[in-house]
Every structure is written in structure tokens, then in C-alpha cells.
């Protein structure tokens, strides 16, 4: 049995994609779960030496993007792209020089995916161009520490970044790649309604 780590659901609510690592021998894979039967439809093996984490599915439901970090040593993170219909690994995108990218959110238009780390202090968000499956650019997060969690507003206009230290949640606008405001924080890792 494996340890579930990340998950997302297709827009039609038919499938869930769950990342897991079997322990031992630390074999990474993704499960495609049929939500009408609640059975595993497919197990898609991922390359050894990585820990799969965050999952984001494209708005058309065709592809699942999986953020992965090195299991032991390494300087790069990788994003794996799963073809949901073919139930297979389509391609991989190496993000050089940042081994800690484990969170992933997809814009509602399916144009970009945003990557961050919940345990790194590099203060950088990486952005993938979905059309070309390449790293489009990196954006600094104006000095605050790595987010514990990251979420995208349903209309795609704002990304919310919840810092690990409980300081105010940052709002960031993808259109300008600038932080635009704060939501007061409370205890570390907990968002306070406001």
C-alpha cells in the first residue's frame, strides 16, 4: 500500500488523480480513481527517485500535472504530465535549480500552472506555460516566506498564498505578477476569516 499525498478531481467529477509513494520501496505513482464506481481505474508509474505531491488537472479534463521533488538528493523539481484518457505518462518538465516545488495550481483558462514550495525559503513562484509545457518564468514573492498552502480564485484573478509563519495571507494577481493585498493571519498555518 502507498501513502496518498496529493489529489485533484476532473471538472466532470468522473475521475480523481491521486499521487502516492509506496513505502518501501519508495516507488512513486499516480492513481486514476473512477468516482462513479470508487475503484482504481489505472495505476501510472512515475520515475524512481522522486516524491510526487501536488496535482492540478487542466480545465478540459484531459491532463493531470503533478509536482514532484527529489526523494533524496537533487537540485531540480519535475512536473509530470499524465494523459488521463490514455492513462499514461505523457511528458515531464524539469524545473532547474529548485528541488522543493511541491504545490501546484492551474489557472481556470488552462494557460498556466503555478508552482511553489511549502518548505523552501526561496521566495519564488515558478510558472509553466501549459501550451508548450515549458517553464515560462519565475516570479519573486516580495520577500515573504514560502507558502504553507496556495489556492487560486475560481475566476483566475487572484492567487492566495498562506505563509508558514501565520503572517498575513498574500493575494497575488497573475495578470500583473504582483502582490496586491493581505488577509490577516493568526496561528501558523491557519487562515483567519476576515
mmCIF file with all atom_site columns, C-alpha atoms in Angstrom:
data_model
loop_
_atom_site.group_PDB
_atom_site.id
_atom_site.type_symbol
_atom_site.label_atom_id
_atom_site.label_alt_id
_atom_site.label_comp_id
_atom_site.label_asym_id
_atom_site.label_entity_id
_atom_site.label_seq_id
_atom_site.pdbx_PDB_ins_code
_atom_site.Cartn_x
_atom_site.Cartn_y
_atom_site.Cartn_z
_atom_site.occupancy
_atom_site.B_iso_or_equiv
_atom_site.pdbx_formal_charge
_atom_site.auth_seq_id
_atom_site.auth_comp_id
_atom_site.auth_asym_id
_atom_site.auth_atom_id
_atom_site.pdbx_PDB_model_num
ATOM 1   C CA . UNK A 1 1   ? 0.000   0.000  0.000   1.00 0.00 ? 1   UNK A CA 1
ATOM 2   C CA . UNK A 1 2   ? 1.010   3.555  -0.640  1.00 0.00 ? 2   UNK A CA 1
ATOM 3   C CA . UNK A 1 3   ? 0.789   6.850  1.139   1.00 0.00 ? 3   UNK A CA 1
ATOM 4   C CA . UNK A 1 4   ? -1.548  9.343  -0.560  1.00 0.00 ? 4   UNK A CA 1
ATOM 5   C CA . UNK A 1 5   ? -0.018  12.795 -0.935  1.00 0.00 ? 5   UNK A CA 1
ATOM 6   C CA . UNK A 1 6   ? -1.847  14.996 -3.478  1.00 0.00 ? 6   UNK A CA 1
ATOM 7   C CA . UNK A 1 7   ? -5.165  14.890 -5.315  1.00 0.00 ? 7   UNK A CA 1
ATOM 8   C CA . UNK A 1 8   ? -7.356  16.713 -7.824  1.00 0.00 ? 8   UNK A CA 1
ATOM 9   C CA . UNK A 1 9   ? -10.687 15.880 -9.483  1.00 0.00 ? 9   UNK A CA 1
ATOM 10  C CA . UNK A 1 10  ? -11.569 16.214 -13.165 1.00 0.00 ? 10  UNK A CA 1
ATOM 11  C CA . UNK A 1 11  ? -14.023 19.031 -13.995 1.00 0.00 ? 11  UNK A CA 1
ATOM 12  C CA . UNK A 1 12  ? -16.746 16.494 -14.838 1.00 0.00 ? 12  UNK A CA 1
ATOM 13  C CA . UNK A 1 13  ? -16.232 14.828 -11.420 1.00 0.00 ? 13  UNK A CA 1
ATOM 14  C CA . UNK A 1 14  ? -15.696 11.470 -13.108 1.00 0.00 ? 14  UNK A CA 1
ATOM 15  C CA . UNK A 1 15  ? -12.102 10.818 -12.033 1.00 0.00 ? 15  UNK A CA 1
ATOM 16  C CA . UNK A 1 16  ? -9.697  11.727 -9.257  1.00 0.00 ? 16  UNK A CA 1
ATOM 17  C CA . UNK A 1 17  ? -5.947  11.678 -9.742  1.00 0.00 ? 17  UNK A CA 1
ATOM 18  C CA . UNK A 1 18  ? -4.083  10.816 -6.531  1.00 0.00 ? 18  UNK A CA 1
ATOM 19  C CA . UNK A 1 19  ? -0.312  10.819 -6.054  1.00 0.00 ? 19  UNK A CA 1
ATOM 20  C CA . UNK A 1 20  ? 1.183   8.124  -3.874  1.00 0.00 ? 20  UNK A CA 1
ATOM 21  C CA . UNK A 1 21  ? 4.504   6.655  -2.835  1.00 0.00 ? 21  UNK A CA 1
ATOM 22  C CA . UNK A 1 22  ? 4.742   3.016  -1.791  1.00 0.00 ? 22  UNK A CA 1
ATOM 23  C CA . UNK A 1 23  ? 6.825   2.616  1.368   1.00 0.00 ? 23  UNK A CA 1
ATOM 24  C CA . UNK A 1 24  ? 9.021   0.689  0.983   1.00 0.00 ? 24  UNK A CA 1
ATOM 25  C CA . UNK A 1 25  ? 10.474  0.650  -1.669  1.00 0.00 ? 25  UNK A CA 1
ATOM 26  C CA . UNK A 1 26  ? 9.572   4.340  -2.230  1.00 0.00 ? 26  UNK A CA 1
ATOM 27  C CA . UNK A 1 27  ? 8.047   3.705  -5.638  1.00 0.00 ? 27  UNK A CA 1
ATOM 28  C CA . UNK A 1 28  ? 6.100   6.758  -6.888  1.00 0.00 ? 28  UNK A CA 1
ATOM 29  C CA . UNK A 1 29  ? 2.913   6.524  -8.913  1.00 0.00 ? 29  UNK A CA 1
ATOM 30  C CA . UNK A 1 30  ? -0.393  8.197  -9.689  1.00 0.00 ? 30  UNK A CA 1
ATOM 31  C CA . UNK A 1 31  ? -3.769  6.531  -9.296  1.00 0.00 ? 31  UNK A CA 1
ATOM 32  C CA . UNK A 1 32  ? -6.676  7.278  -11.577 1.00 0.00 ? 32  UNK A CA 1
ATOM 33  C CA . UNK A 1 33  ? -9.783  6.634  -9.495  1.00 0.00 ? 33  UNK A CA 1
ATOM 34  C CA . UNK A 1 34  ? -13.192 6.226  -11.088 1.00 0.00 ? 34  UNK A CA 1
ATOM 35  C CA . UNK A 1 35  ? -15.557 8.262  -8.914  1.00 0.00 ? 35  UNK A CA 1
ATOM 36  C CA . UNK A 1 36  ? -18.671 6.529  -10.259 1.00 0.00 ? 36  UNK A CA 1
ATOM 37  C CA . UNK A 1 37  ? -17.510 3.105  -9.074  1.00 0.00 ? 37  UNK A CA 1
ATOM 38  C CA . UNK A 1 38  ? -14.989 4.213  -6.417  1.00 0.00 ? 38  UNK A CA 1
ATOM 39  C CA . UNK A 1 39  ? -12.466 1.800  -7.875  1.00 0.00 ? 39  UNK A CA 1
ATOM 40  C CA . UNK A 1 40  ? -8.939  2.306  -9.141  1.00 0.00 ? 40  UNK A CA 1
ATOM 41  C CA . UNK A 1 41  ? -9.148  2.607  -12.921 1.00 0.00 ? 41  UNK A CA 1
ATOM 42  C CA . UNK A 1 42  ? -5.412  2.757  -13.508 1.00 0.00 ? 42  UNK A CA 1
ATOM 43  C CA . UNK A 1 43  ? -2.053  2.958  -11.783 1.00 0.00 ? 43  UNK A CA 1
ATOM 44  C CA . UNK A 1 44  ? 0.506   5.074  -13.615 1.00 0.00 ? 44  UNK A CA 1
ATOM 45  C CA . UNK A 1 45  ? 4.085   4.530  -12.509 1.00 0.00 ? 45  UNK A CA 1
ATOM 46  C CA . UNK A 1 46  ? 6.359   7.552  -12.199 1.00 0.00 ? 46  UNK A CA 1
ATOM 47  C CA . UNK A 1 47  ? 10.165  7.548  -12.384 1.00 0.00 ? 47  UNK A CA 1
ATOM 48  C CA . UNK A 1 48  ? 12.056  6.342  -9.311  1.00 0.00 ? 48  UNK A CA 1
ATOM 49  C CA . UNK A 1 49  ? 13.855  8.861  -7.153  1.00 0.00 ? 49  UNK A CA 1
ATOM 50  C CA . UNK A 1 50  ? 11.035  11.392 -6.838  1.00 0.00 ? 50  UNK A CA 1
ATOM 51  C CA . UNK A 1 51  ? 8.236   12.171 -4.402  1.00 0.00 ? 51  UNK A CA 1
ATOM 52  C CA . UNK A 1 52  ? 5.018   13.116 -6.248  1.00 0.00 ? 52  UNK A CA 1
ATOM 53  C CA . UNK A 1 53  ? 2.929   15.725 -4.489  1.00 0.00 ? 53  UNK A CA 1
ATOM 54  C CA . UNK A 1 54  ? 0.531   18.414 -5.731  1.00 0.00 ? 54  UNK A CA 1
ATOM 55  C CA . UNK A 1 55  ? -1.864  17.646 -8.588  1.00 0.00 ? 55  UNK A CA 1
ATOM 56  C CA . UNK A 1 56  ? -3.687  20.038 -10.918 1.00 0.00 ? 56  UNK A CA 1
ATOM 57  C CA . UNK A 1 57  ? -5.957  18.940 -13.765 1.00 0.00 ? 57  UNK A CA 1
ATOM 58  C CA . UNK A 1 58  ? -6.477  21.047 -16.880 1.00 0.00 ? 58  UNK A CA 1
ATOM 59  C CA . UNK A 1 59  ? -9.941  22.628 -17.274 1.00 0.00 ? 59  UNK A CA 1
ATOM 60  C CA . UNK A 1 60  ? -10.719 20.334 -20.220 1.00 0.00 ? 60  UNK A CA 1
ATOM 61  C CA . UNK A 1 61  ? -10.042 17.304 -18.013 1.00 0.00 ? 61  UNK A CA 1
ATOM 62  C CA . UNK A 1 62  ? -7.503  15.855 -20.433 1.00 0.00 ? 62  UNK A CA 1
ATOM 63  C CA . UNK A 1 63  ? -4.265  16.161 -18.494 1.00 0.00 ? 63  UNK A CA 1
ATOM 64  C CA . UNK A 1 64  ? -3.070  15.992 -14.898 1.00 0.00 ? 64  UNK A CA 1
ATOM 65  C CA . UNK A 1 65  ? 0.024   17.928 -13.872 1.00 0.00 ? 65  UNK A CA 1
ATOM 66  C CA . UNK A 1 66  ? 1.966   16.520 -10.921 1.00 0.00 ? 66  UNK A CA 1
ATOM 67  C CA . UNK A 1 67  ? 4.630   18.410 -8.975  1.00 0.00 ? 67  UNK A CA 1
ATOM 68  C CA . UNK A 1 68  ? 7.478   16.211 -7.756  1.00 0.00 ? 68  UNK A CA 1
ATOM 69  C CA . UNK A 1 69  ? 10.592  16.723 -5.676  1.00 0.00 ? 69  UNK A CA 1
ATOM 70  C CA . UNK A 1 70  ? 13.726  14.567 -5.483  1.00 0.00 ? 70  UNK A CA 1
ATOM 71  C CA . UNK A 1 71  ? 13.429  11.707 -2.979  1.00 0.00 ? 71  UNK A CA 1
ATOM 72  C CA . UNK A 1 72  ? 16.913  12.025 -1.537  1.00 0.00 ? 72  UNK A CA 1
ATOM 73  C CA . UNK A 1 73  ? 19.316  14.272 -3.385  1.00 0.00 ? 73  UNK A CA 1
ATOM 74  C CA . UNK A 1 74  ? 18.949  16.521 -6.371  1.00 0.00 ? 74  UNK A CA 1
ATOM 75  C CA . UNK A 1 75  ? 18.774  20.143 -7.367  1.00 0.00 ? 75  UNK A CA 1
ATOM 76  C CA . UNK A 1 76  ? 15.715  20.094 -9.637  1.00 0.00 ? 76  UNK A CA 1
ATOM 77  C CA . UNK A 1 77  ? 11.982  19.598 -9.273  1.00 0.00 ? 77  UNK A CA 1
ATOM 78  C CA . UNK A 1 78  ? 9.972   17.959 -12.029 1.00 0.00 ? 78  UNK A CA 1
ATOM 79  C CA . UNK A 1 79  ? 6.403   18.336 -13.223 1.00 0.00 ? 79  UNK A CA 1
ATOM 80  C CA . UNK A 1 80  ? 4.959   15.190 -14.766 1.00 0.00 ? 80  UNK A CA 1
ATOM 81  C CA . UNK A 1 81  ? 2.090   15.378 -17.246 1.00 0.00 ? 81  UNK A CA 1
ATOM 82  C CA . UNK A 1 82  ? -0.388  12.496 -17.274 1.00 0.00 ? 82  UNK A CA 1
ATOM 83  C CA . UNK A 1 83  ? -2.660  11.870 -20.254 1.00 0.00 ? 83  UNK A CA 1
ATOM 84  C CA . UNK A 1 84  ? -5.859  10.921 -18.445 1.00 0.00 ? 84  UNK A CA 1
ATOM 85  C CA . UNK A 1 85  ? -7.604  9.256  -21.406 1.00 0.00 ? 85  UNK A CA 1
ATOM 86  C CA . UNK A 1 86  ? -4.524  7.238  -22.382 1.00 0.00 ? 86  UNK A CA 1
ATOM 87  C CA . UNK A 1 87  ? -3.777  6.580  -18.696 1.00 0.00 ? 87  UNK A CA 1
ATOM 88  C CA . UNK A 1 88  ? -0.083  7.124  -19.258 1.00 0.00 ? 88  UNK A CA 1
ATOM 89  C CA . UNK A 1 89  ? 2.785   9.492  -18.605 1.00 0.00 ? 89  UNK A CA 1
ATOM 90  C CA . UNK A 1 90  ? 2.925   11.984 -21.477 1.00 0.00 ? 90  UNK A CA 1
ATOM 91  C CA . UNK A 1 91  ? 5.944   14.147 -20.687 1.00 0.00 ? 91  UNK A CA 1
ATOM 92  C CA . UNK A 1 92  ? 7.962   15.739 -17.921 1.00 0.00 ? 92  UNK A CA 1
ATOM 93  C CA . UNK A 1 93  ? 9.082   19.305 -17.301 1.00 0.00 ? 93  UNK A CA 1
ATOM 94  C CA . UNK A 1 94  ? 12.290  19.845 -15.333 1.00 0.00 ? 94  UNK A CA 1
ATOM 95  C CA . UNK A 1 95  ? 12.398  22.958 -13.161 1.00 0.00 ? 95  UNK A CA 1
ATOM 96  C CA . UNK A 1 96  ? 16.140  23.529 -12.699 1.00 0.00 ? 96  UNK A CA 1
ATOM 97  C CA . UNK A 1 97  ? 17.697  24.852 -9.527  1.00 0.00 ? 97  UNK A CA 1
ATOM 98  C CA . UNK A 1 98  ? 14.711  24.394 -7.230  1.00 0.00 ? 98  UNK A CA 1
ATOM 99  C CA . UNK A 1 99  ? 14.368  20.979 -5.604  1.00 0.00 ? 99  UNK A CA 1
ATOM 100 C CA . UNK A 1 100 ? 11.438  21.882 -3.338  1.00 0.00 ? 100 UNK A CA 1
ATOM 101 C CA . UNK A 1 101 ? 8.469   22.594 -5.607  1.00 0.00 ? 101 UNK A CA 1
ATOM 102 C CA . UNK A 1 102 ? 5.591   20.502 -4.268  1.00 0.00 ? 102 UNK A CA 1
ATOM 103 C CA . UNK A 1 103 ? 2.482   22.673 -4.691  1.00 0.00 ? 103 UNK A CA 1
ATOM 104 C CA . UNK A 1 104 ? 0.676   23.263 -7.965  1.00 0.00 ? 104 UNK A CA 1
ATOM 105 C CA . UNK A 1 105 ? -2.400  25.235 -9.065  1.00 0.00 ? 105 UNK A CA 1
ATOM 106 C CA . UNK A 1 106 ? -3.862  25.602 -12.559 1.00 0.00 ? 106 UNK A CA 1
ATOM 107 C CA . UNK A 1 107 ? -5.457  28.772 -13.948 1.00 0.00 ? 107 UNK A CA 1
ATOM 108 C CA . UNK A 1 108 ? -9.140  28.345 -14.934 1.00 0.00 ? 108 UNK A CA 1
ATOM 109 C CA . UNK A 1 109 ? -8.318  29.040 -18.581 1.00 0.00 ? 109 UNK A CA 1
ATOM 110 C CA . UNK A 1 110 ? -5.692  26.292 -18.607 1.00 0.00 ? 110 UNK A CA 1
ATOM 111 C CA . UNK A 1 111 ? -2.977  28.663 -19.803 1.00 0.00 ? 111 UNK A CA 1
ATOM 112 C CA . UNK A 1 112 ? -0.623  28.468 -16.826 1.00 0.00 ? 112 UNK A CA 1
ATOM 113 C CA . UNK A 1 113 ? 0.252   26.381 -13.794 1.00 0.00 ? 113 UNK A CA 1
ATOM 114 C CA . UNK A 1 114 ? 1.833   27.962 -10.735 1.00 0.00 ? 114 UNK A CA 1
ATOM 115 C CA . UNK A 1 115 ? 4.378   26.066 -8.640  1.00 0.00 ? 115 UNK A CA 1
ATOM 116 C CA . UNK A 1 116 ? 5.553   26.836 -5.119  1.00 0.00 ? 116 UNK A CA 1
ATOM 117 C CA . UNK A 1 117 ? 7.151   25.117 -2.157  1.00 0.00 ? 117 UNK A CA 1
ATOM 118 C CA . UNK A 1 118 ? 5.686   24.790 1.314   1.00 0.00 ? 118 UNK A CA 1
ATOM 119 C CA . UNK A 1 119 ? 9.077   24.209 2.949   1.00 0.00 ? 119 UNK A CA 1
ATOM 120 C CA . UNK A 1 120 ? 11.563  26.309 0.995   1.00 0.00 ? 120 UNK A CA 1
ATOM 121 C CA . UNK A 1 121 ? 12.546  29.873 1.764   1.00 0.00 ? 121 UNK A CA 1
ATOM 122 C CA . UNK A 1 122 ? 13.490  30.882 -1.766  1.00 0.00 ? 122 UNK A CA 1
ATOM 123 C CA . UNK A 1 123 ? 10.507  33.278 -2.102  1.00 0.00 ? 123 UNK A CA 1
ATOM 124 C CA . UNK A 1 124 ? 9.947   32.334 -5.742  1.00 0.00 ? 124 UNK A CA 1
ATOM 125 C CA . UNK A 1 125 ? 6.937   31.043 -7.654  1.00 0.00 ? 125 UNK A CA 1
ATOM 126 C CA . UNK A 1 126 ? 7.524   29.193 -10.925 1.00 0.00 ? 126 UNK A CA 1
ATOM 127 C CA . UNK A 1 127 ? 5.047   29.444 -13.808 1.00 0.00 ? 127 UNK A CA 1
ATOM 128 C CA . UNK A 1 128 ? 4.577   26.792 -16.502 1.00 0.00 ? 128 UNK A CA 1
ATOM 129 C CA . UNK A 1 129 ? 3.191   27.549 -19.949 1.00 0.00 ? 129 UNK A CA 1
ATOM 130 C CA . UNK A 1 130 ? 0.674   24.734 -20.495 1.00 0.00 ? 130 UNK A CA 1
ATOM 131 C CA . UNK A 1 131 ? 0.600   25.121 -24.298 1.00 0.00 ? 131 UNK A CA 1
ATOM 132 C CA . UNK A 1 132 ? 4.339   24.407 -24.609 1.00 0.00 ? 132 UNK A CA 1
ATOM 133 C CA . UNK A 1 133 ? 4.932   22.507 -21.338 1.00 0.00 ? 133 UNK A CA 1
ATOM 134 C CA . UNK A 1 134 ? 7.905   24.716 -20.554 1.00 0.00 ? 134 UNK A CA 1
ATOM 135 C CA . UNK A 1 135 ? 8.920   26.964 -17.689 1.00 0.00 ? 135 UNK A CA 1
ATOM 136 C CA . UNK A 1 136 ? 7.566   30.380 -18.696 1.00 0.00 ? 136 UNK A CA 1
ATOM 137 C CA . UNK A 1 137 ? 9.090   32.492 -15.932 1.00 0.00 ? 137 UNK A CA 1
ATOM 138 C CA . UNK A 1 138 ? 9.835   32.785 -12.239 1.00 0.00 ? 138 UNK A CA 1
ATOM 139 C CA . UNK A 1 139 ? 8.336   35.494 -10.028 1.00 0.00 ? 139 UNK A CA 1
ATOM 140 C CA . UNK A 1 140 ? 9.560   36.722 -6.650  1.00 0.00 ? 140 UNK A CA 1
ATOM 141 C CA . UNK A 1 141 ? 7.007   36.795 -3.851  1.00 0.00 ? 141 UNK A CA 1
ATOM 142 C CA . UNK A 1 142 ? 8.184   40.109 -2.378  1.00 0.00 ? 142 UNK A CA 1
ATOM 143 C CA . UNK A 1 143 ? 10.164  38.682 0.481   1.00 0.00 ? 143 UNK A CA 1
ATOM 144 C CA . UNK A 1 144 ? 7.646   36.659 2.475   1.00 0.00 ? 144 UNK A CA 1
ATOM 145 C CA . UNK A 1 145 ? 8.437   33.090 3.393   1.00 0.00 ? 145 UNK A CA 1
ATOM 146 C CA . UNK A 1 146 ? 7.267   30.068 1.457   1.00 0.00 ? 146 UNK A CA 1
ATOM 147 C CA . UNK A 1 147 ? 3.516   29.423 1.460   1.00 0.00 ? 147 UNK A CA 1
ATOM 148 C CA . UNK A 1 148 ? 2.093   26.626 3.564   1.00 0.00 ? 148 UNK A CA 1
ATOM 149 C CA . UNK A 1 149 ? -0.786  26.455 1.092   1.00 0.00 ? 149 UNK A CA 1
ATOM 150 C CA . UNK A 1 150 ? -1.597  28.017 -2.269  1.00 0.00 ? 150 UNK A CA 1
ATOM 151 C CA . UNK A 1 151 ? -5.033  28.396 -3.886  1.00 0.00 ? 151 UNK A CA 1
ATOM 152 C CA . UNK A 1 152 ? -6.389  30.096 -6.979  1.00 0.00 ? 152 UNK A CA 1
ATOM 153 C CA . UNK A 1 153 ? -9.638  32.076 -7.031  1.00 0.00 ? 153 UNK A CA 1
ATOM 154 C CA . UNK A 1 154 ? -12.212 30.419 -9.354  1.00 0.00 ? 154 UNK A CA 1
ATOM 155 C CA . UNK A 1 155 ? -12.172 33.415 -11.708 1.00 0.00 ? 155 UNK A CA 1
ATOM 156 C CA . UNK A 1 156 ? -8.382  33.219 -12.018 1.00 0.00 ? 156 UNK A CA 1
ATOM 157 C CA . UNK A 1 157 ? -7.744  36.791 -10.934 1.00 0.00 ? 157 UNK A CA 1
ATOM 158 C CA . UNK A 1 158 ? -6.068  36.073 -7.607  1.00 0.00 ? 158 UNK A CA 1
ATOM 159 C CA . UNK A 1 159 ? -3.705  33.538 -6.086  1.00 0.00 ? 159 UNK A CA 1
ATOM 160 C CA . UNK A 1 160 ? -3.796  33.223 -2.308  1.00 0.00 ? 160 UNK A CA 1
ATOM 161 C CA . UNK A 1 161 ? -0.540  32.329 -0.560  1.00 0.00 ? 161 UNK A CA 1
ATOM 162 C CA . UNK A 1 162 ? -0.745  31.325 3.106   1.00 0.00 ? 162 UNK A CA 1
ATOM 163 C CA . UNK A 1 163 ? 2.695   31.796 4.755   1.00 0.00 ? 163 UNK A CA 1
ATOM 164 C CA . UNK A 1 164 ? 4.031   29.126 7.098   1.00 0.00 ? 164 UNK A CA 1
ATOM 165 C CA . UNK A 1 165 ? 4.578   31.569 9.978   1.00 0.00 ? 165 UNK A CA 1
ATOM 166 C CA . UNK A 1 166 ? 0.949   32.696 10.306  1.00 0.00 ? 166 UNK A CA 1
ATOM 167 C CA . UNK A 1 167 ? 1.665   36.152 8.909   1.00 0.00 ? 167 UNK A CA 1
ATOM 168 C CA . UNK A 1 168 ? -0.964  37.718 6.607   1.00 0.00 ? 168 UNK A CA 1
ATOM 169 C CA . UNK A 1 169 ? -2.087  35.689 3.613   1.00 0.00 ? 169 UNK A CA 1
ATOM 170 C CA . UNK A 1 170 ? -0.861  37.323 0.411   1.00 0.00 ? 170 UNK A CA 1
ATOM 171 C CA . UNK A 1 171 ? -3.052  37.959 -2.606  1.00 0.00 ? 171 UNK A CA 1
ATOM 172 C CA . UNK A 1 172 ? -1.248  37.914 -5.941  1.00 0.00 ? 172 UNK A CA 1
ATOM 173 C CA . UNK A 1 173 ? -2.602  38.846 -9.369  1.00 0.00 ? 173 UNK A CA 1
ATOM 174 C CA . UNK A 1 174 ? -1.454  36.549 -12.201 1.00 0.00 ? 174 UNK A CA 1
ATOM 175 C CA . UNK A 1 175 ? -2.101  39.255 -14.793 1.00 0.00 ? 175 UNK A CA 1
ATOM 176 C CA . UNK A 1 176 ? 0.471   41.600 -13.251 1.00 0.00 ? 176 UNK A CA 1
ATOM 177 C CA . UNK A 1 177 ? 2.514   39.082 -11.246 1.00 0.00 ? 177 UNK A CA 1
ATOM 178 C CA . UNK A 1 178 ? 2.373   41.473 -8.306  1.00 0.00 ? 178 UNK A CA 1
ATOM 179 C CA . UNK A 1 179 ? 1.183   41.041 -4.728  1.00 0.00 ? 179 UNK A CA 1
ATOM 180 C CA . UNK A 1 180 ? -1.890  43.190 -4.206  1.00 0.00 ? 180 UNK A CA 1
ATOM 181 C CA . UNK A 1 181 ? -3.001  42.848 -0.613  1.00 0.00 ? 181 UNK A CA 1
ATOM 182 C CA . UNK A 1 182 ? -3.064  40.880 2.607   1.00 0.00 ? 182 UNK A CA 1
ATOM 183 C CA . UNK A 1 183 ? -5.583  38.912 4.643   1.00 0.00 ? 183 UNK A CA 1
ATOM 184 C CA . UNK A 1 184 ? -4.787  38.963 8.396   1.00 0.00 ? 184 UNK A CA 1
ATOM 185 C CA . UNK A 1 185 ? -3.196  35.800 9.743   1.00 0.00 ? 185 UNK A CA 1
ATOM 186 C CA . UNK A 1 186 ? -3.467  34.022 13.054  1.00 0.00 ? 186 UNK A CA 1
ATOM 187 C CA . UNK A 1 187 ? -1.791  30.887 14.252  1.00 0.00 ? 187 UNK A CA 1
ATOM 188 C CA . UNK A 1 188 ? 0.917   29.475 11.973  1.00 0.00 ? 188 UNK A CA 1
ATOM 189 C CA . UNK A 1 189 ? -0.684  27.588 9.110   1.00 0.00 ? 189 UNK A CA 1
ATOM 190 C CA . UNK A 1 190 ? -4.211  28.755 9.908   1.00 0.00 ? 190 UNK A CA 1
ATOM 191 C CA . UNK A 1 191 ? -6.162  31.315 7.900   1.00 0.00 ? 191 UNK A CA 1
ATOM 192 C CA . UNK A 1 192 ? -8.385  33.673 9.872   1.00 0.00 ? 192 UNK A CA 1
ATOM 193 C CA . UNK A 1 193 ? -11.746 34.656 8.336   1.00 0.00 ? 193 UNK A CA 1
ATOM 194 C CA . UNK A 1 194 ? -11.908 38.348 7.583   1.00 0.00 ? 194 UNK A CA 1
#
